[in-house]
Coordinates of C-alpha atoms in Angstrom, one line a residue:
Chain K
M25 CA -25.7 -43.1 -82.0
G26 CA -26.9 -44.6 -78.7
T27 CA -23.6 -44.4 -76.8
G28 CA -23.0 -40.9 -78.2
T29 CA -26.2 -39.5 -76.8
S30 CA -25.6 -41.3 -73.4
L31 CA -22.1 -39.8 -73.1
W32 CA -23.5 -36.4 -74.1
Q33 CA -26.3 -36.9 -71.5
T34 CA -23.7 -37.8 -68.8
A35 CA -21.7 -34.7 -69.6
I36 CA -24.9 -32.5 -69.4
G37 CA -26.0 -34.3 -66.2
V38 CA -22.7 -33.6 -64.5
L39 CA -23.2 -29.9 -65.1
R40 CA -26.6 -29.8 -63.5
P41 CA -26.2 -27.8 -60.2
R42 CA -26.3 -30.1 -57.1
A43 CA -27.0 -33.2 -59.2
P44 CA -25.6 -36.4 -57.7
L45 CA -22.6 -37.7 -59.7
P46 CA -22.7 -41.2 -61.4
T47 CA -20.4 -43.8 -59.8
A48 CA -16.7 -43.6 -60.8
I49 CA -17.1 -40.0 -61.9
P50 CA -16.0 -38.5 -58.5
W51 CA -12.8 -40.7 -58.5
L52 CA -12.1 -39.8 -62.1
A53 CA -12.5 -36.1 -61.3
I54 CA -10.1 -36.4 -58.3
A55 CA -7.5 -38.1 -60.5
V56 CA -7.9 -35.5 -63.2
G57 CA -7.4 -32.8 -60.6
F58 CA -4.1 -34.2 -59.4
G59 CA -3.1 -35.0 -63.0
L60 CA -3.6 -31.4 -64.0
L61 CA -1.4 -30.3 -61.0
L62 CA 1.4 -32.7 -62.1
L63 CA 1.1 -31.6 -65.7
T64 CA 1.4 -27.9 -64.8
W65 CA 4.3 -28.8 -62.5
Q66 CA 6.0 -30.7 -65.3
L67 CA 5.5 -27.9 -67.9
A68 CA 6.9 -25.3 -65.5
S69 CA 10.0 -27.4 -64.8
N70 CA 10.4 -28.0 -68.5
H71 CA 10.5 -24.3 -68.9
Y72 CA 13.4 -23.9 -66.5
A73 CA 15.2 -27.0 -67.8
G74 CA 15.1 -25.6 -71.3
A75 CA 17.0 -22.6 -70.0
G76 CA 19.5 -24.9 -68.4
R77 CA 18.4 -24.0 -64.9
S78 CA 16.5 -27.1 -63.8
V79 CA 17.9 -26.8 -60.3
L80 CA 15.6 -23.8 -59.8
F81 CA 12.5 -25.8 -60.5
P82 CA 12.9 -29.6 -60.2
S83 CA 10.6 -31.9 -62.2
P84 CA 8.2 -34.2 -60.5
E85 CA 10.6 -37.0 -61.3
A86 CA 13.5 -35.3 -59.5
V87 CA 11.3 -34.7 -56.5
W88 CA 10.2 -38.3 -56.5
K89 CA 13.8 -39.4 -56.5
S90 CA 14.6 -37.0 -53.7
A91 CA 11.6 -38.5 -51.7
I92 CA 12.9 -42.0 -52.3
H93 CA 16.3 -40.8 -51.1
Y94 CA 14.7 -40.0 -47.7
T95 CA 13.6 -43.6 -47.3
G96 CA 17.0 -45.0 -48.1
S97 CA 19.6 -46.5 -45.7
S98 CA 22.8 -44.7 -46.9
P99 CA 24.4 -42.4 -44.2
D100 CA 23.2 -39.4 -46.3
S101 CA 19.6 -40.7 -46.3
V102 CA 19.7 -41.4 -42.6
R103 CA 21.0 -37.9 -41.8
D104 CA 18.4 -36.2 -44.0
R105 CA 15.7 -38.4 -42.5
T106 CA 16.8 -37.5 -39.0
T107 CA 16.8 -33.8 -39.9
L108 CA 13.3 -34.1 -41.3
F109 CA 11.9 -35.8 -38.2
T110 CA 13.6 -33.3 -35.9
D111 CA 12.2 -30.4 -37.9
L112 CA 8.7 -32.0 -38.0
G113 CA 8.9 -32.7 -34.2
A114 CA 10.0 -29.1 -33.4
S115 CA 7.3 -27.6 -35.6
F116 CA 4.6 -29.9 -34.3
T117 CA 5.5 -29.1 -30.7
R118 CA 5.2 -25.3 -31.5
V119 CA 1.9 -25.7 -33.2
A120 CA 0.5 -28.0 -30.5
L121 CA 1.6 -25.7 -27.6
A122 CA 0.2 -22.6 -29.3
F123 CA -3.0 -24.3 -30.3
V124 CA -3.7 -25.7 -26.9
L125 CA -3.0 -22.3 -25.4
A126 CA -5.3 -20.6 -27.9
T127 CA -8.0 -23.1 -27.2
L128 CA -7.7 -22.7 -23.5
V129 CA -8.1 -18.9 -23.8
A130 CA -10.6 -18.7 -26.7
V131 CA -13.1 -21.3 -25.8
P132 CA -14.1 -20.1 -22.3
L133 CA -14.0 -16.5 -23.3
G134 CA -15.9 -17.2 -26.5
V135 CA -18.6 -19.0 -24.6
L136 CA -19.0 -16.1 -22.3
M137 CA -19.0 -13.7 -25.2
G138 CA -21.7 -15.6 -27.0
A139 CA -23.8 -16.1 -23.9
L140 CA -23.6 -12.7 -22.2
P141 CA -24.2 -9.6 -24.2
I142 CA -22.0 -7.6 -21.8
F143 CA -19.0 -9.7 -22.6
E144 CA -19.8 -9.5 -26.3
K145 CA -19.7 -5.7 -26.1
L146 CA -16.6 -5.8 -24.0
L147 CA -14.6 -8.2 -26.2
Q148 CA -16.0 -8.4 -29.7
P149 CA -15.0 -5.0 -31.2
V150 CA -11.6 -5.3 -29.6
S151 CA -11.1 -8.8 -31.1
E152 CA -12.3 -7.7 -34.5
F153 CA -9.8 -4.9 -34.4
I154 CA -6.8 -7.0 -33.4
R155 CA -7.8 -9.7 -35.9
Y156 CA -7.2 -7.3 -38.7
V157 CA -3.7 -6.4 -37.5
P158 CA -1.5 -8.6 -39.8
V159 CA 0.2 -11.0 -37.4
P160 CA 3.6 -11.0 -39.3
A161 CA 3.8 -7.2 -38.5
L162 CA 4.1 -8.2 -34.9
I163 CA 7.2 -10.2 -35.3
P164 CA 9.7 -7.5 -34.6
L165 CA 7.8 -6.5 -31.5
L166 CA 7.6 -10.2 -30.4
I167 CA 11.4 -10.6 -30.8
V168 CA 12.1 -7.4 -28.8
L169 CA 9.7 -8.7 -26.1
F170 CA 10.5 -12.4 -26.0
G171 CA 13.9 -12.8 -27.7
I172 CA 14.5 -15.4 -30.4
G173 CA 13.8 -18.6 -28.5
E174 CA 10.5 -20.6 -28.6
A175 CA 8.4 -17.9 -26.9
P176 CA 8.0 -15.5 -29.8
K177 CA 7.2 -18.3 -32.2
I178 CA 4.5 -19.8 -30.0
M179 CA 3.2 -16.3 -29.3
L180 CA 2.9 -15.6 -33.0
I181 CA 0.9 -18.7 -33.7
F182 CA -1.2 -18.0 -30.6
L183 CA -1.9 -14.5 -31.6
G184 CA -2.7 -15.6 -35.2
T185 CA -5.3 -18.1 -34.1
V186 CA -6.7 -17.0 -30.7
F187 CA -8.8 -14.1 -32.0
Q188 CA -10.2 -16.0 -34.9
L189 CA -11.2 -18.9 -32.6
L190 CA -12.7 -16.5 -30.1
L191 CA -15.0 -14.9 -32.6
M192 CA -16.0 -18.3 -34.2
V193 CA -16.7 -19.8 -30.8
S194 CA -18.9 -16.9 -29.8
D195 CA -20.7 -17.2 -33.1
E196 CA -21.4 -20.8 -32.5
I197 CA -22.8 -20.1 -29.1
R198 CA -25.1 -17.4 -30.5
R199 CA -26.3 -19.8 -33.2
V200 CA -27.9 -22.1 -30.5
P201 CA -31.7 -21.7 -30.8
N202 CA -33.1 -19.6 -28.0
D203 CA -35.8 -22.2 -27.4
L204 CA -33.3 -24.5 -25.9
V205 CA -32.2 -21.9 -23.3
Q206 CA -35.8 -21.1 -22.6
A207 CA -36.7 -24.8 -22.1
C208 CA -33.8 -25.0 -19.6
Y209 CA -35.1 -22.0 -17.7
T210 CA -38.7 -23.3 -17.5
L211 CA -37.3 -26.6 -16.1
G212 CA -35.7 -24.6 -13.2
G213 CA -32.2 -24.1 -14.6
H214 CA -30.1 -21.1 -13.5
W215 CA -28.1 -18.9 -15.9
D216 CA -24.9 -20.8 -15.3
E217 CA -26.7 -24.1 -16.0
A218 CA -28.1 -22.6 -19.2
V219 CA -24.4 -22.1 -20.2
T220 CA -22.9 -25.3 -19.1
K221 CA -25.8 -27.7 -19.7
V222 CA -27.4 -26.2 -22.8
L223 CA -25.3 -23.6 -24.7
F224 CA -22.0 -25.4 -24.5
P225 CA -23.1 -28.9 -25.4
A226 CA -25.3 -27.5 -28.2
A227 CA -22.5 -25.5 -29.7
A228 CA -19.7 -28.1 -29.0
P229 CA -19.7 -29.6 -32.5
G230 CA -19.4 -26.2 -34.1
I231 CA -16.7 -25.2 -31.6
F232 CA -14.8 -28.4 -32.5
D233 CA -15.0 -27.6 -36.2
A234 CA -13.7 -24.1 -35.5
M235 CA -10.7 -25.7 -33.7
R236 CA -10.1 -27.8 -36.7
L237 CA -9.9 -24.8 -39.0
C238 CA -7.7 -22.9 -36.5
Q239 CA -5.3 -25.9 -36.4
G240 CA -4.8 -25.5 -40.1
W241 CA -4.1 -21.8 -39.8
A242 CA -1.7 -22.5 -37.0
W243 CA 0.6 -24.3 -39.5
T244 CA 0.6 -21.2 -41.7
W245 CA 1.7 -19.0 -38.8
L246 CA 4.3 -21.5 -37.8
I247 CA 6.1 -21.3 -41.1
V248 CA 6.0 -17.5 -40.9
A249 CA 7.5 -17.7 -37.4
E250 CA 10.2 -20.1 -38.3
L251 CA 11.3 -18.2 -41.4
V252 CA 12.5 -15.4 -39.1
A253 CA 14.7 -17.0 -36.5
A254 CA 15.1 -20.6 -35.7
N255 CA 17.5 -23.5 -35.5
E256 CA 15.2 -26.2 -36.5
G257 CA 11.7 -26.6 -37.9
M258 CA 10.0 -27.0 -41.2
G259 CA 10.0 -23.3 -42.1
F260 CA 13.6 -22.9 -41.0
R261 CA 14.8 -25.9 -43.1
I262 CA 13.0 -24.7 -46.2
L263 CA 14.8 -21.3 -45.9
K264 CA 18.1 -23.1 -45.4
Y265 CA 17.6 -25.3 -48.4
Q266 CA 16.8 -22.2 -50.5
R267 CA 20.2 -20.9 -49.6
F268 CA 21.8 -24.0 -51.0
L269 CA 19.4 -24.3 -53.9
L270 CA 18.3 -27.7 -52.7
T271 CA 14.9 -27.1 -54.3
D272 CA 14.0 -30.8 -54.6
K273 CA 14.3 -31.1 -50.8
I274 CA 12.1 -28.0 -50.5
F275 CA 9.5 -29.8 -52.5
V276 CA 9.7 -32.8 -50.2
Y277 CA 9.2 -30.6 -47.2
L278 CA 6.2 -28.9 -48.9
I279 CA 4.6 -32.2 -49.6
V280 CA 5.2 -33.4 -46.0
L281 CA 3.5 -30.2 -44.8
G282 CA 0.6 -30.8 -47.1
V283 CA 0.3 -34.4 -45.9
V284 CA 0.6 -33.5 -42.2
G285 CA -2.2 -30.9 -42.7
L286 CA -4.4 -33.4 -44.4
V287 CA -3.8 -36.0 -41.7
M288 CA -4.6 -33.5 -38.9
D289 CA -7.8 -32.5 -40.7
V290 CA -8.9 -36.1 -41.1
L291 CA -8.1 -36.9 -37.4
F292 CA -10.2 -33.9 -36.3
R293 CA -13.0 -35.0 -38.6
L294 CA -12.9 -38.6 -37.2
A295 CA -12.8 -37.3 -33.6
H296 CA -15.8 -35.1 -34.5
R297 CA -17.8 -38.0 -35.7
L298 CA -17.0 -40.1 -32.6
L299 CA -17.6 -37.2 -30.2
F300 CA -20.9 -36.0 -31.7
R301 CA -22.8 -39.0 -32.8
W302 CA -26.0 -37.2 -31.9
Q303 CA -25.7 -35.0 -35.0
Chain W
M6 CA -55.1 -21.3 -4.4
S7 CA -54.6 -20.7 -8.1
F8 CA -52.6 -19.3 -10.9
V9 CA -53.5 -15.6 -11.5
L10 CA -52.6 -13.2 -14.2
T11 CA -53.6 -9.6 -13.3
D12 CA -53.9 -6.8 -15.9
I13 CA -51.1 -8.2 -18.1
S14 CA -50.4 -6.0 -21.1
K15 CA -47.7 -5.8 -23.7
T16 CA -46.7 -3.0 -26.0
Y17 CA -43.8 -3.2 -28.4
R18 CA -41.8 -0.2 -29.7
S19 CA -40.7 -0.2 -33.3
G20 CA -39.1 3.0 -34.2
R21 CA -41.4 5.8 -33.1
K22 CA -44.6 3.7 -33.2
T23 CA -45.8 1.7 -30.3
I24 CA -47.7 -1.4 -31.1
E25 CA -50.2 -2.7 -28.6
A26 CA -49.8 -6.5 -28.8
L27 CA -52.0 -7.2 -25.8
K28 CA -54.5 -5.0 -23.9
P29 CA -54.6 -5.4 -20.2
T30 CA -55.9 -8.9 -19.6
S31 CA -56.7 -10.8 -16.4
F32 CA -57.7 -14.4 -15.8
S33 CA -57.1 -17.1 -13.3
V34 CA -56.7 -20.9 -13.5
E35 CA -57.8 -23.2 -10.7
P36 CA -56.1 -26.5 -10.0
G37 CA -57.2 -29.3 -12.4
E38 CA -58.5 -26.9 -15.0
F39 CA -57.6 -27.1 -18.7
V40 CA -57.8 -23.6 -20.1
S41 CA -57.3 -22.9 -23.8
L42 CA -56.3 -19.5 -25.2
I43 CA -57.6 -19.3 -28.8
G44 CA -57.5 -16.6 -31.4
P45 CA -56.1 -15.6 -34.8
S46 CA -52.4 -14.9 -35.2
G47 CA -51.4 -11.6 -33.7
C48 CA -53.9 -11.8 -30.9
G49 CA -51.3 -12.0 -28.3
K50 CA -52.1 -15.5 -27.0
S51 CA -48.6 -16.8 -27.3
T52 CA -47.2 -13.6 -25.8
L53 CA -49.5 -14.0 -22.9
L54 CA -48.3 -17.6 -22.4
Y55 CA -44.6 -16.6 -22.6
I56 CA -45.4 -13.9 -20.0
A57 CA -47.1 -16.5 -17.8
A58 CA -44.0 -18.6 -18.1
G59 CA -41.7 -15.7 -17.1
L60 CA -39.9 -15.9 -20.4
E61 CA -41.2 -12.4 -21.5
E62 CA -41.7 -9.4 -19.4
P63 CA -45.1 -7.8 -19.4
T64 CA -45.4 -4.0 -20.0
S65 CA -47.8 -4.0 -17.0
G66 CA -49.4 -6.5 -14.7
T67 CA -48.3 -9.5 -12.5
V68 CA -48.3 -13.2 -12.6
S69 CA -48.8 -15.0 -9.3
L70 CA -49.2 -18.5 -8.0
D71 CA -51.0 -18.9 -4.7
G72 CA -50.5 -15.2 -4.0
R73 CA -46.8 -15.3 -4.6
V74 CA -45.7 -13.0 -7.5
L75 CA -43.5 -14.7 -10.1
R76 CA -41.1 -12.6 -12.1
H77 CA -38.8 -15.2 -13.6
P78 CA -39.2 -18.6 -15.2
G79 CA -39.3 -21.4 -12.6
R80 CA -39.8 -25.0 -12.0
E81 CA -43.4 -24.6 -10.8
R82 CA -44.5 -23.7 -14.4
G83 CA -43.6 -26.3 -17.0
M84 CA -43.5 -25.3 -20.6
V85 CA -44.0 -27.2 -23.9
F86 CA -42.9 -25.3 -26.9
Q87 CA -44.2 -25.4 -30.5
N88 CA -40.9 -26.6 -32.0
Y89 CA -40.2 -29.6 -29.7
T90 CA -37.0 -28.0 -28.3
L91 CA -35.5 -31.3 -27.2
F92 CA -31.8 -31.3 -26.4
P93 CA -30.5 -33.1 -29.4
W94 CA -27.3 -34.5 -27.7
L95 CA -29.3 -36.3 -25.0
T96 CA -31.2 -39.5 -25.3
V97 CA -35.0 -39.6 -24.7
R98 CA -34.5 -40.7 -21.1
E99 CA -31.8 -38.1 -20.5
N100 CA -34.1 -35.4 -21.9
V101 CA -36.9 -36.4 -19.6
R102 CA -34.8 -36.5 -16.5
F103 CA -33.0 -33.2 -17.5
S104 CA -34.6 -31.2 -14.7
H105 CA -33.6 -33.7 -12.0
Q106 CA -30.0 -32.8 -12.3
L107 CA -30.6 -29.0 -12.2
R108 CA -29.5 -27.3 -8.9
A109 CA -32.9 -25.8 -8.2
N110 CA -34.4 -29.3 -8.2
I111 CA -31.8 -31.1 -6.1
D112 CA -32.6 -31.1 -2.5
Y113 CA -29.7 -32.8 -0.7
T114 CA -31.7 -33.1 2.5
R115 CA -34.2 -35.4 0.8
P116 CA -34.2 -39.0 1.8
V117 CA -32.8 -41.4 -0.8
G118 CA -36.2 -43.1 -1.2
E119 CA -37.7 -39.9 -2.7
I120 CA -34.8 -39.5 -5.1
L121 CA -35.4 -43.1 -6.3
R122 CA -39.1 -42.2 -6.7
D123 CA -38.0 -39.4 -9.2
S124 CA -36.3 -42.0 -11.4
A125 CA -39.3 -44.3 -11.1
Y126 CA -41.4 -41.3 -12.2
V127 CA -39.3 -40.8 -15.3
D128 CA -39.9 -44.5 -16.1
H129 CA -43.6 -44.1 -15.5
L130 CA -43.8 -41.1 -17.8
L131 CA -41.9 -42.9 -20.5
E132 CA -44.3 -45.7 -20.2
I133 CA -47.5 -43.7 -20.3
M134 CA -46.2 -41.7 -23.2
G135 CA -45.4 -45.0 -25.1
L136 CA -41.7 -44.1 -25.2
E137 CA -40.1 -46.9 -23.2
R138 CA -38.9 -48.6 -26.4
F139 CA -37.2 -45.4 -27.5
A140 CA -35.7 -44.4 -24.1
D141 CA -32.2 -44.7 -25.5
S142 CA -32.9 -43.2 -28.9
L143 CA -31.7 -39.7 -29.9
P144 CA -34.3 -37.0 -30.7
R145 CA -33.3 -37.0 -34.4
Q146 CA -34.5 -40.6 -34.7
L147 CA -38.0 -39.7 -33.5
S148 CA -41.1 -38.5 -35.4
G149 CA -42.7 -35.2 -34.7
G150 CA -45.4 -36.7 -32.5
M151 CA -42.9 -38.7 -30.5
K152 CA -40.6 -35.6 -30.0
Q153 CA -43.6 -33.7 -28.6
R154 CA -44.4 -36.6 -26.2
V155 CA -40.8 -36.5 -25.0
A156 CA -41.2 -32.7 -24.5
I157 CA -44.4 -33.2 -22.5
A158 CA -42.8 -36.0 -20.4
R159 CA -39.7 -33.7 -19.8
A160 CA -41.9 -30.9 -18.5
L161 CA -44.0 -33.2 -16.3
A162 CA -40.9 -35.0 -14.8
N163 CA -40.3 -31.8 -12.9
R164 CA -43.8 -32.1 -11.3
P165 CA -44.8 -28.5 -12.2
R166 CA -47.9 -27.0 -10.6
I167 CA -49.1 -25.9 -14.0
L168 CA -48.2 -26.9 -17.5
L169 CA -48.1 -24.2 -20.2
M170 CA -48.3 -25.4 -23.8
D171 CA -47.7 -23.2 -26.8
E172 CA -49.4 -24.6 -29.9
P173 CA -47.7 -28.0 -29.1
F174 CA -49.4 -29.9 -31.9
G175 CA -49.3 -27.2 -34.5
A176 CA -46.5 -28.8 -36.6
L177 CA -48.0 -32.3 -36.6
D178 CA -50.1 -34.0 -39.3
A179 CA -53.8 -34.3 -38.7
Q180 CA -53.8 -37.9 -37.6
T181 CA -50.9 -37.6 -35.1
R182 CA -52.6 -34.5 -33.9
E183 CA -55.7 -36.4 -32.9
E184 CA -53.7 -39.1 -31.2
M185 CA -51.9 -36.5 -29.2
Q186 CA -55.2 -34.9 -28.2
E187 CA -56.5 -38.2 -27.0
L188 CA -53.3 -38.7 -25.0
M189 CA -53.7 -35.3 -23.4
V190 CA -57.2 -36.2 -22.2
L191 CA -55.9 -39.4 -20.6
L192 CA -52.9 -37.6 -19.2
R193 CA -55.1 -35.1 -17.5
L194 CA -57.4 -37.8 -16.1
H195 CA -54.6 -39.7 -14.5
E196 CA -52.0 -37.0 -13.6
R197 CA -54.5 -34.3 -12.7
T198 CA -52.3 -31.8 -14.4
T199 CA -53.4 -28.2 -14.6
I200 CA -52.9 -26.9 -18.1
V201 CA -52.9 -23.6 -20.0
F202 CA -52.9 -24.3 -23.7
V203 CA -52.5 -22.0 -26.7
T204 CA -53.9 -23.0 -30.0
H205 CA -55.6 -21.6 -33.1
D206 CA -57.5 -24.9 -33.7
I207 CA -61.1 -24.5 -32.5
E208 CA -61.8 -28.2 -32.4
E209 CA -58.7 -28.9 -30.4
A210 CA -59.6 -26.2 -27.9
L211 CA -63.1 -27.5 -27.5
Y212 CA -62.1 -31.2 -27.3
L213 CA -59.4 -30.6 -24.6
S214 CA -60.6 -27.8 -22.5
T215 CA -62.7 -27.2 -19.4
R216 CA -62.7 -23.5 -20.4
V217 CA -61.8 -21.6 -23.5
L218 CA -60.7 -17.9 -23.6
V219 CA -61.2 -16.3 -27.0
F220 CA -58.9 -13.5 -28.1
S221 CA -59.1 -11.1 -31.0
A222 CA -56.3 -9.4 -32.8
H223 CA -55.1 -5.8 -33.4
P224 CA -54.9 -5.0 -30.6
G225 CA -54.9 -8.4 -28.9
R226 CA -57.6 -8.6 -26.3
L227 CA -59.8 -11.2 -24.4
I228 CA -63.2 -11.1 -26.0
E229 CA -65.1 -14.0 -24.5
E230 CA -64.8 -16.8 -22.0
I231 CA -66.6 -20.1 -22.6
A232 CA -67.1 -23.0 -20.1
I233 CA -67.0 -26.3 -21.8
P234 CA -69.7 -28.6 -20.4
F235 CA -68.2 -32.1 -21.4
P236 CA -67.0 -34.5 -18.7
D237 CA -63.3 -34.9 -18.1
D238 CA -63.3 -38.5 -19.5
R239 CA -63.9 -37.7 -23.2
T240 CA -63.4 -39.6 -26.4
L241 CA -63.1 -38.2 -30.0
D242 CA -66.8 -39.0 -30.4
I243 CA -67.8 -35.8 -28.7
K244 CA -66.6 -34.0 -31.7
L245 CA -69.8 -35.1 -33.4
E246 CA -72.2 -34.2 -30.6
P247 CA -74.7 -31.4 -31.3
E248 CA -73.4 -29.4 -28.3
F249 CA -69.9 -29.6 -29.6
L250 CA -70.9 -28.5 -33.0
R251 CA -73.0 -25.7 -31.6
L252 CA -70.0 -24.4 -29.6
K253 CA -67.8 -24.8 -32.7
R254 CA -70.1 -22.7 -34.8
H255 CA -70.2 -20.1 -32.1
L256 CA -66.4 -19.9 -31.9
L257 CA -66.2 -19.9 -35.7
D258 CA -68.5 -16.9 -35.8
L259 CA -66.5 -15.2 -33.1
L260 CA -63.1 -15.7 -34.8
H261 CA -63.9 -15.6 -38.5
G262 CA -67.4 -14.0 -38.6
G263 CA -68.2 -10.9 -40.7
S264 CA -65.4 -9.4 -42.7
R265 CA -62.9 -9.7 -39.9
T266 CA -60.6 -11.9 -41.9
G267 CA -60.6 -9.6 -45.0
F268 CA -61.3 -12.6 -47.1
D269 CA -64.0 -11.5 -49.7
R270 CA -65.3 -14.7 -51.3
H271 CA -67.5 -13.0 -53.8
A272 CA -64.8 -10.6 -55.1
I273 CA -62.3 -13.4 -55.6
L274 CA -64.9 -15.6 -57.4
A275 CA -65.8 -12.7 -59.7
R276 CA -62.1 -12.1 -60.5
L277 CA -61.6 -15.8 -61.2
K278 CA -64.5 -15.9 -63.6
G279 CA -63.3 -12.7 -65.3
E280 CA -66.4 -10.7 -64.4
P281 CA -66.1 -7.0 -63.8
H282 CA -65.1 -6.6 -60.2
T283 CA -67.9 -5.7 -57.8
N284 CA -67.2 -5.3 -54.2
T285 CA -70.3 -6.9 -52.6
A286 CA -69.3 -5.9 -49.1
N287 CA -69.5 -2.2 -50.1
N288 CA -72.5 -2.5 -52.4
T289 CA -74.9 -4.1 -50.0

């Protein structure tokens, strides 16, 4: 059969490494991926519902209803919506402050580390060491040192990202072809000009990409920080809802976190494309 | 009044062995000369050029310009690299005028008129290199030949006393290569640029140079110096002149003669035909 072989051929073609996909197949695959996620979710919730404990694991439908509730106009809906935006605002502020702080520290130091071998020897082994200290293990110490206000949370996110960013920035600087630096020298450039006019602009797209990745990790550390001691924030609210078994609301918060992460990622990618047209 | 390399040598250390990349070598370049360094790979010609540029340190010897010893790279020696090395985030014009915004080249006491002349010179270079239409293009939009023309313009914009070129046309296709060679002849005629040029292409060296220095490998050393008798104003036609062909044969003999390359034509032919292997080099 003609169609039979062509379908077969499509199936085989899709499995060829690095082969371009025929039109519509990518969208189909994305839809199937999310479909599988929903299916797994539904099956899992069925399992709990069968035991009469559907409150432990709400079905996709229950979460959808809860999400709709957040858009409603009843006093309950308004209150929950206000809470969500307050939580999101508090969390976003923490991530933003810590991320800006980490960038301000890691980018200049990383550039120096990548450009000057003496700074590499001075900072690289130390950074590698600290990077492998699990950041949550620092929470008790941070609380002792900074109390339970905003400071320990921001410090936790800062510590969780700054060393990663530092190492990635220095790697990006080291990846710049030596030819470009030599060209700068033969044109009369001094060492500082080799850094500011060649190494940094050449590595800037990679550095920006590293910042995008770190921004994602910052949200992970945020939740860890808020689980411990807070009055508001996404992580705090999720813990609170756990206490009252409001699992459908937990799911709404999880979805919001996923969407925020995705939006941030897309914004970084867009900015990247605008800033570095030369690539 | 010249560019002088005195007793330049280079040895590398790898483990316990020391490798002699270049035996002590001396030569000088007078203003207006076009000197080519030619030889097989591993003969130290590129190393010598990088030492001349101040980008590599010699094991012994000195580089000097007009009696002043130079230890570091500097604006008086422009360099064109094999791999284009344009700054990919800058447009063609910004690449060419890169040196003008470096501290070493900014003299705040200079009259405004002279600074304006710098920017006029950038325009002039873009024009003679045939790049004015691409002045606002990015390097990634250019062909290999155009990239290398930008690199040459960038080095010249700094008005170096001497231009060092490391196999600049090695990555280009044959036709673009000849175009670039013709361009170099015209450039030298009009800008009176002094050039030291590294290549492994015999024809290229003969066509462009006023003098050719021939190097041999393992260890790298200068084996012969040949003055090229053609006038400065040359066309590609000279590649067919008897004198050109005679010099070419001479260089071919020097570089590939005898069994120096280790390529045994007879042995390979015998193997391809399935005949019993006889090593002609040993039997005769």
